[in-house]
Coordinates of C-alpha atoms in Angstrom, one line a residue:
Chain A
M952 CA -53.9 2.8 -21.3
H953 CA -53.4 6.5 -20.8
A954 CA -52.1 9.0 -23.3
R955 CA -48.9 10.9 -22.4
K956 CA -46.0 12.6 -24.2
R957 CA -42.5 11.0 -24.5
I958 CA -39.6 13.5 -24.6
E959 CA -36.2 12.2 -25.8
I960 CA -33.3 14.5 -25.3
V961 CA -29.8 13.6 -26.6
V962 CA -27.3 15.8 -24.8
E963 CA -23.6 15.9 -23.9
A964 CA -23.0 13.9 -20.7
V965 CA -21.2 16.9 -19.1
R966 CA -24.4 18.9 -19.4
A967 CA -26.9 16.1 -18.5
E968 CA -27.4 17.4 -15.0
Q969 CA -28.5 20.8 -16.3
V970 CA -31.3 19.1 -18.3
T971 CA -32.4 16.8 -15.5
D972 CA -32.4 19.7 -13.1
L973 CA -34.7 21.6 -15.6
L974 CA -37.0 18.7 -15.9
D975 CA -37.3 18.3 -12.1
R976 CA -37.9 22.0 -11.7
L977 CA -40.7 22.0 -14.3
G978 CA -42.6 19.2 -12.7
A979 CA -41.5 16.2 -14.7
P980 CA -42.6 13.0 -12.8
G981 CA -39.2 11.3 -13.6
W982 CA -36.6 10.6 -16.2
T983 CA -34.3 7.9 -17.4
M984 CA -30.8 8.4 -18.6
L985 CA -29.1 6.0 -21.0
P986 CA -25.5 6.1 -22.3
V987 CA -25.0 6.7 -26.0
T988 CA -22.2 4.7 -27.7
A989 CA -21.9 6.7 -30.9
G990 CA -23.9 8.9 -33.2
R991 CA -23.6 10.9 -36.4
G992 CA -25.2 14.3 -37.1
R993 CA -24.5 17.7 -38.6
Q994 CA -21.2 18.0 -36.8
G995 CA -20.1 14.6 -38.0
L996 CA -19.4 11.3 -36.2
R997 CA -19.3 11.5 -32.4
R998 CA -18.0 8.6 -30.5
G999 CA -17.6 8.5 -26.7
G1000 CA -14.8 6.9 -24.7
D1001 CA -12.3 9.7 -24.5
P1002 CA -10.6 9.9 -21.1
A1003 CA -12.5 13.0 -20.0
G1004 CA -15.9 11.9 -21.3
V1005 CA -16.1 15.1 -23.3
F1006 CA -17.5 13.4 -26.3
D1007 CA -19.9 11.2 -24.4
N1008 CA -23.6 11.7 -25.0
V1009 CA -26.5 10.5 -23.1
L1010 CA -30.2 10.0 -23.9
I1011 CA -32.7 11.4 -21.4
L1012 CA -36.1 9.9 -21.7
C1013 CA -39.0 11.6 -19.9
I1014 CA -42.7 10.6 -20.0
A1015 CA -44.9 13.4 -18.9
S1016 CA -48.4 14.9 -19.2
D1017 CA -49.3 17.4 -21.9
A1018 CA -49.2 20.2 -19.4
V1019 CA -45.7 19.4 -18.2
T1020 CA -44.5 18.8 -21.7
D1021 CA -45.7 22.3 -22.7
R1022 CA -43.9 23.8 -19.8
I1023 CA -40.7 22.0 -20.8
L1024 CA -40.9 23.1 -24.4
A1025 CA -41.8 26.7 -23.3
A1026 CA -38.4 26.8 -21.5
R1027 CA -36.7 26.1 -24.8
E1028 CA -34.0 28.7 -24.4
E1029 CA -32.8 27.2 -21.1
L1030 CA -33.2 23.7 -22.5
L1031 CA -31.2 24.5 -25.6
G1032 CA -28.6 26.5 -23.5
A1033 CA -27.6 23.1 -22.2
R1034 CA -26.7 22.3 -25.8
P1035 CA -28.7 19.2 -26.4
A1036 CA -28.1 17.7 -29.8
I1037 CA -31.7 16.3 -30.3
V1038 CA -35.0 17.2 -28.6
S1039 CA -38.0 15.1 -29.8
V1040 CA -41.6 14.7 -28.6
T1041 CA -43.8 11.8 -29.5
A1042 CA -47.2 10.6 -28.3
C1043 CA -47.2 7.5 -26.2
E1044 CA -49.4 5.5 -23.9
V1045 CA -48.6 4.3 -20.4
L1046 CA -50.2 1.6 -18.2
R1047 CA -50.4 3.6 -15.0
G1048 CA -51.5 7.1 -15.7
E1049 CA -51.4 8.1 -12.1
H1050 CA -47.6 7.7 -12.1
F1051 CA -47.2 10.2 -15.0
Chain B
M1217 CA 23.5 9.9 2.4
R1218 CA 20.8 12.6 2.4
G1219 CA 21.4 15.8 0.4
R1220 CA 19.9 19.2 1.5
G1221 CA 17.3 17.5 3.7
G1222 CA 15.6 15.7 0.9
P1223 CA 15.5 12.0 0.0
A1224 CA 18.7 10.1 -0.5
R1225 CA 20.0 10.9 -3.9
R1226 CA 21.0 8.2 -6.3
C1227 CA 23.0 8.3 -9.4
R1228 CA 22.2 6.3 -12.5
N1229 CA 23.3 2.7 -12.5
G1230 CA 22.8 2.5 -8.8
A1231 CA 26.1 4.2 -7.9
G1232 CA 26.2 6.0 -4.6
Y1233 CA 25.7 9.8 -4.4
Q1234 CA 28.6 11.6 -2.9
G1235 CA 27.2 15.1 -2.8
R1236 CA 28.0 18.1 -5.0
D1237 CA 26.6 16.3 -8.0
T1238 CA 29.2 13.6 -7.9
C1239 CA 28.8 9.9 -8.0
Q1240 CA 31.1 7.2 -6.8
D1241 CA 32.4 4.6 -9.2
P1242 CA 30.0 1.8 -9.5
R1243 CA 31.4 -1.3 -7.8
P1244 CA 31.9 -4.2 -10.1
G1245 CA 28.7 -6.1 -10.6
E1246 CA 26.6 -3.3 -9.0
A1247 CA 23.3 -2.6 -10.7
G1248 CA 24.3 -5.1 -13.4
Q1249 CA 27.3 -3.0 -14.4
S1250 CA 30.9 -4.1 -14.3
R1251 CA 33.6 -1.6 -15.1
P1252 CA 37.2 -0.9 -13.9
A1253 CA 37.7 2.0 -11.5
S1254 CA 39.8 4.0 -14.1
A1255 CA 40.5 7.7 -14.4
Q1256 CA 38.0 7.9 -17.3
V1257 CA 35.3 6.4 -15.1
A1258 CA 36.2 8.9 -12.3
R1259 CA 36.0 11.9 -14.7
R1260 CA 32.6 10.7 -16.1
S1261 CA 31.4 10.1 -12.6
A1262 CA 32.2 13.6 -11.6
S1263 CA 29.8 15.1 -14.2
R1264 CA 26.2 15.8 -13.3
H1265 CA 24.9 12.9 -15.5
C1266 CA 26.7 9.8 -14.2
G1267 CA 27.4 7.0 -16.7
T1268 CA 27.0 6.7 -20.4
V1269 CA 24.2 7.7 -22.8
P1270 CA 21.0 5.9 -21.8
D1271 CA 20.5 2.5 -23.6
L1272 CA 17.4 1.6 -25.6
A1273 CA 15.7 -0.2 -22.8
T1274 CA 16.0 2.9 -20.7
L1275 CA 14.7 5.2 -23.4
L1276 CA 11.8 2.9 -24.3
P1277 CA 10.6 1.3 -21.1
P1278 CA 7.6 -1.1 -21.3
P1279 CA 4.9 1.5 -20.6
V1280 CA 6.1 3.5 -23.6
L1281 CA 6.2 0.5 -25.8
F1282 CA 2.7 -0.4 -24.8
F1283 CA 1.6 3.1 -25.8
A1284 CA 3.3 2.5 -29.1
L1285 CA 1.5 -0.8 -29.4
G1286 CA -1.8 0.8 -28.9
F1287 CA -1.1 3.5 -31.3
F1288 CA 0.0 0.9 -33.9
A1289 CA -3.0 -1.3 -33.3
G1290 CA -5.3 1.7 -33.9
A1291 CA -3.4 2.8 -37.0
V1292 CA -3.7 -0.6 -38.7
R1293 CA -7.4 -0.7 -37.5
S1294 CA -7.0 -3.8 -35.4
D1295 CA -10.1 -4.6 -33.4
L1296 CA -8.1 -4.4 -30.2
S1297 CA -9.9 -2.3 -27.6
V1298 CA -9.8 -1.7 -23.9
P1299 CA -13.3 -1.5 -22.3
D1300 CA -14.1 2.0 -21.2
A1301 CA -14.9 0.8 -17.7
L1302 CA -11.5 -0.8 -17.4
A1303 CA -9.7 2.3 -18.7
R1304 CA -11.5 4.4 -16.1
A1305 CA -10.7 1.9 -13.4
L1306 CA -7.1 1.9 -14.3
S1307 CA -7.1 5.7 -14.2
L1308 CA -8.6 5.6 -10.7
Y1309 CA -6.1 3.0 -9.6
L1310 CA -3.1 5.1 -10.9
M1311 CA -4.3 8.1 -9.0
V1312 CA -4.9 6.1 -5.8
A1313 CA -1.5 4.5 -6.1
I1314 CA 0.3 7.8 -6.7
G1315 CA -1.6 9.6 -3.9
L1316 CA -1.1 6.7 -1.3
K1317 CA 2.6 6.3 -2.1
G1318 CA 3.1 10.1 -1.8
G1319 CA 1.3 10.4 1.5
V1320 CA 3.1 7.4 3.0
A1321 CA 6.4 8.9 1.9
L1322 CA 5.5 12.3 3.3
A1323 CA 4.8 10.7 6.7
T1324 CA 8.5 10.0 7.1
P1325 CA 10.1 12.5 9.5
G1326 CA 11.8 15.3 7.6
A1327 CA 10.1 14.4 4.3
A1328 CA 8.1 17.6 4.2
E1329 CA 11.1 19.8 3.8
G1330 CA 10.7 21.9 0.7
L1331 CA 6.9 21.1 0.5
W1332 CA 5.7 24.7 0.6
G1333 CA 8.2 26.0 -1.8
A1334 CA 7.3 23.3 -4.3
L1335 CA 3.6 23.8 -3.8
A1336 CA 3.9 27.5 -4.4
G1337 CA 6.0 26.9 -7.4
G1338 CA 3.6 24.5 -8.8
V1339 CA 0.5 26.6 -8.3
L1340 CA 2.2 29.6 -9.8
L1341 CA 3.3 27.6 -12.8
S1342 CA -0.3 26.3 -13.3
L1343 CA -1.7 29.9 -13.0
L1344 CA 0.8 31.5 -15.3
L1345 CA 1.5 29.0 -18.1
P1346 CA -1.8 29.6 -19.8
L1347 CA -0.8 33.2 -20.4
P1348 CA 2.0 32.6 -22.9
A1349 CA 0.1 29.7 -24.4
F1350 CA -2.9 31.9 -25.0
L1351 CA -0.8 34.7 -26.6
A1352 CA 1.0 32.2 -28.8
L1353 CA -2.2 30.6 -30.0
R1354 CA -3.9 34.0 -30.8
A1355 CA -0.8 35.3 -32.6
A1356 CA 0.1 32.2 -34.6
T1357 CA -3.2 30.3 -35.2
R1358 CA -6.7 31.0 -36.4
L1359 CA -8.3 29.9 -33.1
D1360 CA -11.1 31.9 -31.7
R1361 CA -10.7 33.4 -28.2
A1362 CA -12.7 30.8 -26.4
T1363 CA -10.9 27.8 -28.0
A1364 CA -7.5 29.4 -27.5
A1365 CA -8.3 30.0 -23.8
A1366 CA -9.5 26.4 -23.4
V1367 CA -6.4 25.0 -25.1
A1368 CA -4.2 27.3 -22.9
G1369 CA -5.9 26.0 -19.8
H1370 CA -4.9 22.4 -20.7
Y1371 CA -1.2 23.3 -20.9
G1372 CA -1.2 25.0 -17.5
S1373 CA -2.7 22.0 -15.9
V1374 CA -1.1 18.6 -15.6
S1375 CA -1.4 15.0 -16.8
V1376 CA -1.6 12.3 -14.0
V1377 CA -0.5 9.5 -16.3
T1378 CA 2.4 11.5 -17.7
F1379 CA 3.5 12.0 -14.1
A1380 CA 2.9 8.3 -13.4
A1381 CA 5.0 7.3 -16.4
A1382 CA 7.9 9.5 -15.3
A1383 CA 7.5 8.2 -11.7
G1384 CA 7.6 4.7 -13.0
I1385 CA 10.9 5.3 -14.8
L1386 CA 12.4 6.8 -11.7
Q1387 CA 11.2 3.9 -9.6
A1388 CA 12.7 1.4 -12.0
R1389 CA 16.0 3.2 -12.0
G1390 CA 16.1 3.4 -8.2
V1391 CA 16.0 7.2 -8.2
A1392 CA 14.2 8.7 -5.2
Y1393 CA 12.1 11.9 -5.3
E1394 CA 10.3 14.0 -2.7
G1395 CA 7.2 12.2 -1.3
F1396 CA 5.1 15.3 -1.6
M1397 CA 5.3 15.5 -5.4
P1398 CA 1.8 13.9 -5.8
A1399 CA 0.4 16.8 -3.7
V1400 CA 2.1 19.2 -6.0
L1401 CA 0.5 17.3 -8.9
A1402 CA -2.9 17.7 -7.3
A1403 CA -2.4 21.4 -6.6
M1404 CA -1.5 22.0 -10.2
E1405 CA -4.7 20.5 -11.6
T1406 CA -7.1 23.4 -11.3
P1407 CA -5.4 26.9 -11.1
A1408 CA -5.0 26.8 -14.9
I1409 CA -8.7 26.4 -15.3
L1410 CA -9.3 29.6 -13.6
T1411 CA -6.8 31.4 -15.7
A1412 CA -8.3 30.0 -18.9
L1413 CA -11.8 31.2 -17.8
L1414 CA -10.5 34.7 -17.1
L1415 CA -8.9 34.8 -20.5
A1416 CA -12.1 33.7 -22.2
R1417 CA -14.5 35.8 -20.1
A1418 CA -14.9 38.5 -22.7
G1419 CA -15.9 35.9 -25.3
A1420 CA -18.6 34.1 -23.4
P1421 CA -22.2 35.4 -23.8
A1422 CA -23.7 36.1 -20.4
G1423 CA -26.7 33.9 -21.1
Q1424 CA -24.7 30.9 -21.7
R1425 CA -22.4 31.1 -18.7
V1426 CA -22.6 28.1 -16.5
P1427 CA -23.9 28.9 -13.0
T1428 CA -20.9 29.7 -10.8
R1429 CA -21.8 27.0 -8.2
R1430 CA -21.8 24.2 -10.7
L1431 CA -18.6 25.4 -12.3
L1432 CA -16.8 25.8 -9.0
R1433 CA -17.9 22.3 -8.0
E1434 CA -16.5 21.0 -11.2
V1435 CA -13.2 22.9 -10.9
L1436 CA -12.5 22.5 -7.2
L1437 CA -14.1 19.1 -6.5
N1438 CA -13.4 17.2 -9.8
G1439 CA -12.8 13.5 -9.3
S1440 CA -9.0 13.6 -10.0
V1441 CA -8.3 16.2 -7.4
V1442 CA -10.5 14.7 -4.7
L1443 CA -9.0 11.2 -5.3
L1444 CA -5.4 12.4 -5.4
L1445 CA -5.6 14.5 -2.3
G1446 CA -7.8 12.0 -0.5
S1447 CA -5.4 9.1 -1.2
F1448 CA -2.5 11.3 -0.3
A1449 CA -4.1 12.2 3.1
I1450 CA -4.9 8.5 3.7
G1451 CA -1.4 7.5 3.0
W1452 CA 0.0 10.3 5.2
L1453 CA -2.4 9.3 8.1
G1454 CA -1.5 5.6 7.6
G1455 CA 2.2 6.0 7.4
A1456 CA 4.4 2.9 7.6
N1457 CA 1.4 0.7 8.5
A1458 CA -0.4 1.7 5.3
K1459 CA 2.7 1.0 3.3
A1460 CA 3.1 -2.4 4.9
Q1461 CA -0.6 -3.2 4.1
L1462 CA -0.8 -1.8 0.7
S1463 CA 2.6 -2.1 -0.9
V1464 CA 1.5 -5.1 -3.1
F1465 CA -1.3 -3.0 -4.3
T1466 CA 0.4 0.4 -4.8
E1467 CA 3.8 -0.8 -6.0
G1468 CA 3.5 -4.4 -7.2
L1469 CA 0.6 -3.7 -9.6
F1470 CA 1.7 -0.2 -10.6
P1471 CA 3.9 -1.0 -13.6
G1472 CA 1.5 -3.4 -15.2
A1473 CA -1.5 -1.1 -14.7
L1474 CA 0.5 1.7 -16.2
C1475 CA 1.2 -0.4 -19.3
L1476 CA -2.4 -1.3 -19.7
F1477 CA -3.5 2.3 -19.4
L1478 CA -0.9 3.5 -21.9
L1479 CA -2.1 0.8 -24.3
E1480 CA -5.5 2.4 -24.1
M1481 CA -4.0 5.8 -24.5
G1482 CA -2.3 4.8 -27.6
L1483 CA -5.6 3.6 -29.0
V1484 CA -7.3 6.8 -27.9
A1485 CA -4.6 9.0 -29.5
I1486 CA -4.8 7.5 -32.9
R1487 CA -8.6 7.5 -32.7
Q1488 CA -8.6 11.1 -31.9
L1489 CA -6.0 11.9 -34.5
R1490 CA -8.1 10.1 -37.1
A1491 CA -11.3 11.9 -36.0
A1492 CA -10.0 15.4 -35.7
G1493 CA -6.4 15.4 -36.8
R1494 CA -7.0 16.4 -40.4
G1495 CA -8.6 19.6 -39.2
L1496 CA -5.6 20.6 -37.1
Q1497 CA -3.6 23.5 -38.5
P1498 CA 0.2 22.8 -38.7
A1499 CA 0.8 25.7 -36.4
L1500 CA -1.4 23.9 -33.8
I1501 CA 0.6 20.7 -34.1
G1502 CA 3.7 22.8 -33.7
F1503 CA 2.2 24.4 -30.6
G1504 CA 1.4 20.9 -29.2
V1505 CA 5.1 20.0 -29.5
L1506 CA 6.8 23.3 -28.5
M1507 CA 4.5 24.3 -25.6
P1508 CA 5.6 21.3 -23.5
L1509 CA 9.2 22.3 -23.9
F1510 CA 8.4 25.8 -22.8
G1511 CA 6.4 24.3 -19.8
A1512 CA 9.3 22.0 -19.0
A1513 CA 11.5 25.0 -18.8
G1514 CA 9.1 26.6 -16.4
G1515 CA 8.9 23.4 -14.4
L1516 CA 12.7 23.1 -14.2
T1517 CA 13.0 26.7 -13.1
A1518 CA 10.3 26.3 -10.4
G1519 CA 11.8 23.1 -9.2
T1520 CA 15.3 24.5 -9.0
L1521 CA 14.0 27.5 -7.0
A1522 CA 12.2 25.2 -4.7
G1523 CA 15.5 23.3 -4.1
L1524 CA 14.2 19.9 -5.2
S1525 CA 16.3 16.7 -5.5
P1526 CA 17.2 15.6 -9.1
G1527 CA 14.2 13.1 -9.0
G1528 CA 11.8 15.8 -7.7
L1529 CA 13.2 18.2 -10.2
G1530 CA 12.6 15.8 -13.0
L1531 CA 9.0 15.3 -12.0
M1532 CA 8.4 19.1 -11.6
T1533 CA 9.8 19.4 -15.2
V1534 CA 7.4 16.7 -16.4
L1535 CA 4.5 18.4 -14.7
G1536 CA 5.3 21.7 -16.4
A1537 CA 5.5 20.0 -19.7
S1538 CA 2.3 17.9 -19.4
A1539 CA -1.2 18.8 -20.5
S1540 CA -4.4 17.7 -18.9
Y1541 CA -6.8 15.5 -20.7
I1542 CA -9.2 14.5 -18.0
A1543 CA -10.1 17.3 -15.5
V1544 CA -9.6 20.3 -17.8
P1545 CA -11.5 19.0 -20.9
A1546 CA -14.6 18.4 -18.8
A1547 CA -14.4 21.8 -17.1
M1548 CA -13.9 23.5 -20.4
R1549 CA -16.8 21.7 -22.0
L1550 CA -19.0 23.0 -19.2
A1551 CA -17.6 26.5 -18.9
L1552 CA -16.8 27.2 -22.5
P1553 CA -19.2 25.2 -24.7
E1554 CA -18.4 27.4 -27.7
A1555 CA -14.8 26.3 -27.6
D1556 CA -14.0 23.5 -30.0
A1557 CA -13.5 20.4 -27.9
G1558 CA -12.1 18.6 -30.9
T1559 CA -9.1 20.9 -30.9
Y1560 CA -8.2 20.8 -27.3
V1561 CA -8.8 17.1 -26.8
T1562 CA -6.8 16.2 -29.9
L1563 CA -3.9 18.5 -29.0
S1564 CA -3.6 17.1 -25.5
V1565 CA -4.3 13.5 -26.2
A1566 CA -3.0 12.9 -29.7
V1567 CA -0.1 15.4 -30.0
T1568 CA 1.3 16.4 -26.6
F1569 CA 0.8 13.2 -24.7
P1570 CA 2.6 11.0 -27.2
F1571 CA 5.4 13.5 -27.6
N1572 CA 5.9 13.7 -23.8
V1573 CA 5.7 9.9 -23.3
V1574 CA 8.0 8.9 -26.1
L1575 CA 10.5 11.7 -26.3
G1576 CA 9.8 14.3 -23.6
I1577 CA 10.0 12.3 -20.4
P1578 CA 13.5 10.8 -21.0
A1579 CA 14.8 14.2 -22.0
Y1580 CA 13.2 16.0 -19.1
L1581 CA 14.5 13.5 -16.6
W1582 CA 18.0 13.6 -18.1
I1583 CA 18.1 17.4 -18.1
A1584 CA 17.1 17.5 -14.5
G1585 CA 19.9 15.1 -13.7
A1586 CA 17.5 12.4 -12.5
V1587 CA 18.7 9.7 -14.9

């Protein structure tokens, strides 16, 4: 097993492409996007499903090396400019280190 | 009989149009009506609005009742729900059907008469309506500049489903309208977005502005516009053959699909009202009801100047009165992230849309002389 960092970003669906573009630009090996059904935070309850998808959130999951993770976190202004609701980083292990 | 180069005009109750805003006395048994050819009938027939006051079934057609059903189900917290994927599929279907039918109709020789005037009127309406909306919001409410601009943009743009509901009523009543109206609908989707962004420009910090290319792509190439115009072009190219092949799809399924979609919209409206409605200022709710009337007047004016038939005039009035809840909210969320999405989504979905569907459309069509 190989140590890596797991970055989870909850962001509005309309801005997801900004985040994935940033990840691609900073050398992230890949990312996975998952739909979010509902959530609650400082701004109250947020439930998707409106016709325009304005209240839809997605969760972008990215597993990357320490170096790539540091680059992503260093670009915090651009990252936060996309208005993500949550950015979290945790330590994880992966089976095929050469892929991350 | 064709009037002023447009589609054959019809009167209510299926009576024949005799020109100069007159209708012939309906023959006994025609369109389910049976009445003597009396002087009273002749005088009523000579008026612009042929026949008696609309009955309840006309005022509350099935799509409207399904909207009310969805609203009621949501209000009593029934577990009724329409899967998101189905709702989006129905939205796609409605746009395809409207675009295809319009394109096929436009392929008929002579059907393009009045197209450019209607297009110009529609685009101007979309560009200009956000201005009085913005001024009214800034003067009468506590909205910040960005949110006021975002809301104003919604009311300059249009609602495909409101148009579909009105077109459905005209179709059920046998009232023809210009085939190019779906093209007018598509043309009116985006100019209002540009006006809204100009109005808000001073309030947007430079660092948070969305790159122009992405925004332009969202505004000019959003799914609704691409699908409407694309379906319209396909229908126009296919002409009578396309109509023969697809009539079951575009006409047979349309009323039912509209009912299902409006059921979902009823659920969405009450859900949005519950989520954000308590925070809406009374002045905003008033705006959500009065602005459609102002927009309807603008649509009526633009359609009259363009020389549209009563059916086309009715639809142009509906377009002026409607507010977007698909294309514009997404564009505003991208371009004006500081604007309060809860305000503009709630206004367009939970205030204006129900008002237009239940009360506005019948009134607009009646004023335009379409029903």
